[in-house]
C-alpha positions as semicolon CSV with decimal commas, in nm:
position;residue;x (nm);y (nm);z (nm)
1;M;15,526;13,386;1,434
2;F;15,732;13,146;1,218
3;K;15,779;13,316;0,885
4;G;15,959;13,144;0,605
5;L;16,024;12,789;0,508
6;G;16,348;12,769;0,706
7;A;16,176;12,842;1,038
8;Q;15,906;12,590;0,960
9;R;16,169;12,326;0,881
10;L;16,349;12,397;1,209
11;L;16,022;12,356;1,396
12;A;15,958;12,026;1,214
13;F;16,310;11,903;1,302
14;F;16,248;11,997;1,665
15;A;15,922;11,803;1,670
16;G;16,085;11,507;1,496
17;G;16,373;11,505;1,744
18;W;16,132;11,526;2,032
19;L;15,948;11,222;1,900
20;L;16,272;11,031;1,835
21;F;16,390;11,082;2,193
22;N;16,054;11,006;2,353
23;F;15,972;10,671;2,513
24;P;15,773;10,473;2,256
25;L;16,027;10,513;1,975
26;L;16,328;10,510;2,205
27;G;16,211;10,177;2,347
28;L;16,274;10,017;2,007
29;W;16,649;10,035;2,071
30;D;16,642;9,869;2,415
31;R;16,771;9,528;2,304
32;D;17,044;9,291;2,418
33;A;17,258;9,356;2,113
34;T;17,582;9,536;2,044
35;L;17,707;9,759;1,765
36;L;18,087;9,738;1,731
37;G;18,109;9,627;2,095
38;V;17,885;9,907;2,227
39;P;17,540;9,821;2,360
40;L;17,270;9,911;2,108
41;F;17,077;10,158;2,324
42;P;17,362;10,408;2,391
43;A;17,493;10,364;2,036
44;A;17,150;10,444;1,891
45;L;17,115;10,746;2,122
46;F;17,449;10,884;2,008
47;I;17,384;10,814;1,638
48;L;17,036;10,971;1,645
49;W;17,168;11,272;1,836
50;A;17,457;11,319;1,591
51;L;17,226;11,286;1,290
52;L;16,984;11,541;1,433
53;I;17,268;11,789;1,492
54;A;17,404;11,729;1,141
55;V;17,064;11,785;0,980
56;L;17,007;12,101;1,183
57;A;17,354;12,233;1,095
58;W;17,292;12,159;0,727
59;Q;16,959;12,339;0,744
60;M;17,109;12,645;0,913
61;E;17,407;12,671;0,675
62;R;17,224;12,626;0,346
63;P;17,342;12,879;0,087
64;G;17,094;13,123;-0,057
65;Q;16,903;13,191;0,262
66;T;16,923;13,546;0,386
67;Q;16,842;13,649;0,738
68;P;16,647;13,974;0,772
69;D;16,805;14,228;1,006
70;D;16,554;14,306;1,282
């Protein structure tokens, strides 16, 4: 079903993102603190979301990977 290292990495990033945005780990950021004037919880959500998108974009745009034409 998932052939190649790239597809396996994407599946691992999906699972990691799912865990990051699930309750037990997301509850770590629910504090009465601020980051540059923004409450920590929304700031952490945005930063984690942006990092996940950046890592996925980097993975998809890596040079040297060819996509088979199906």
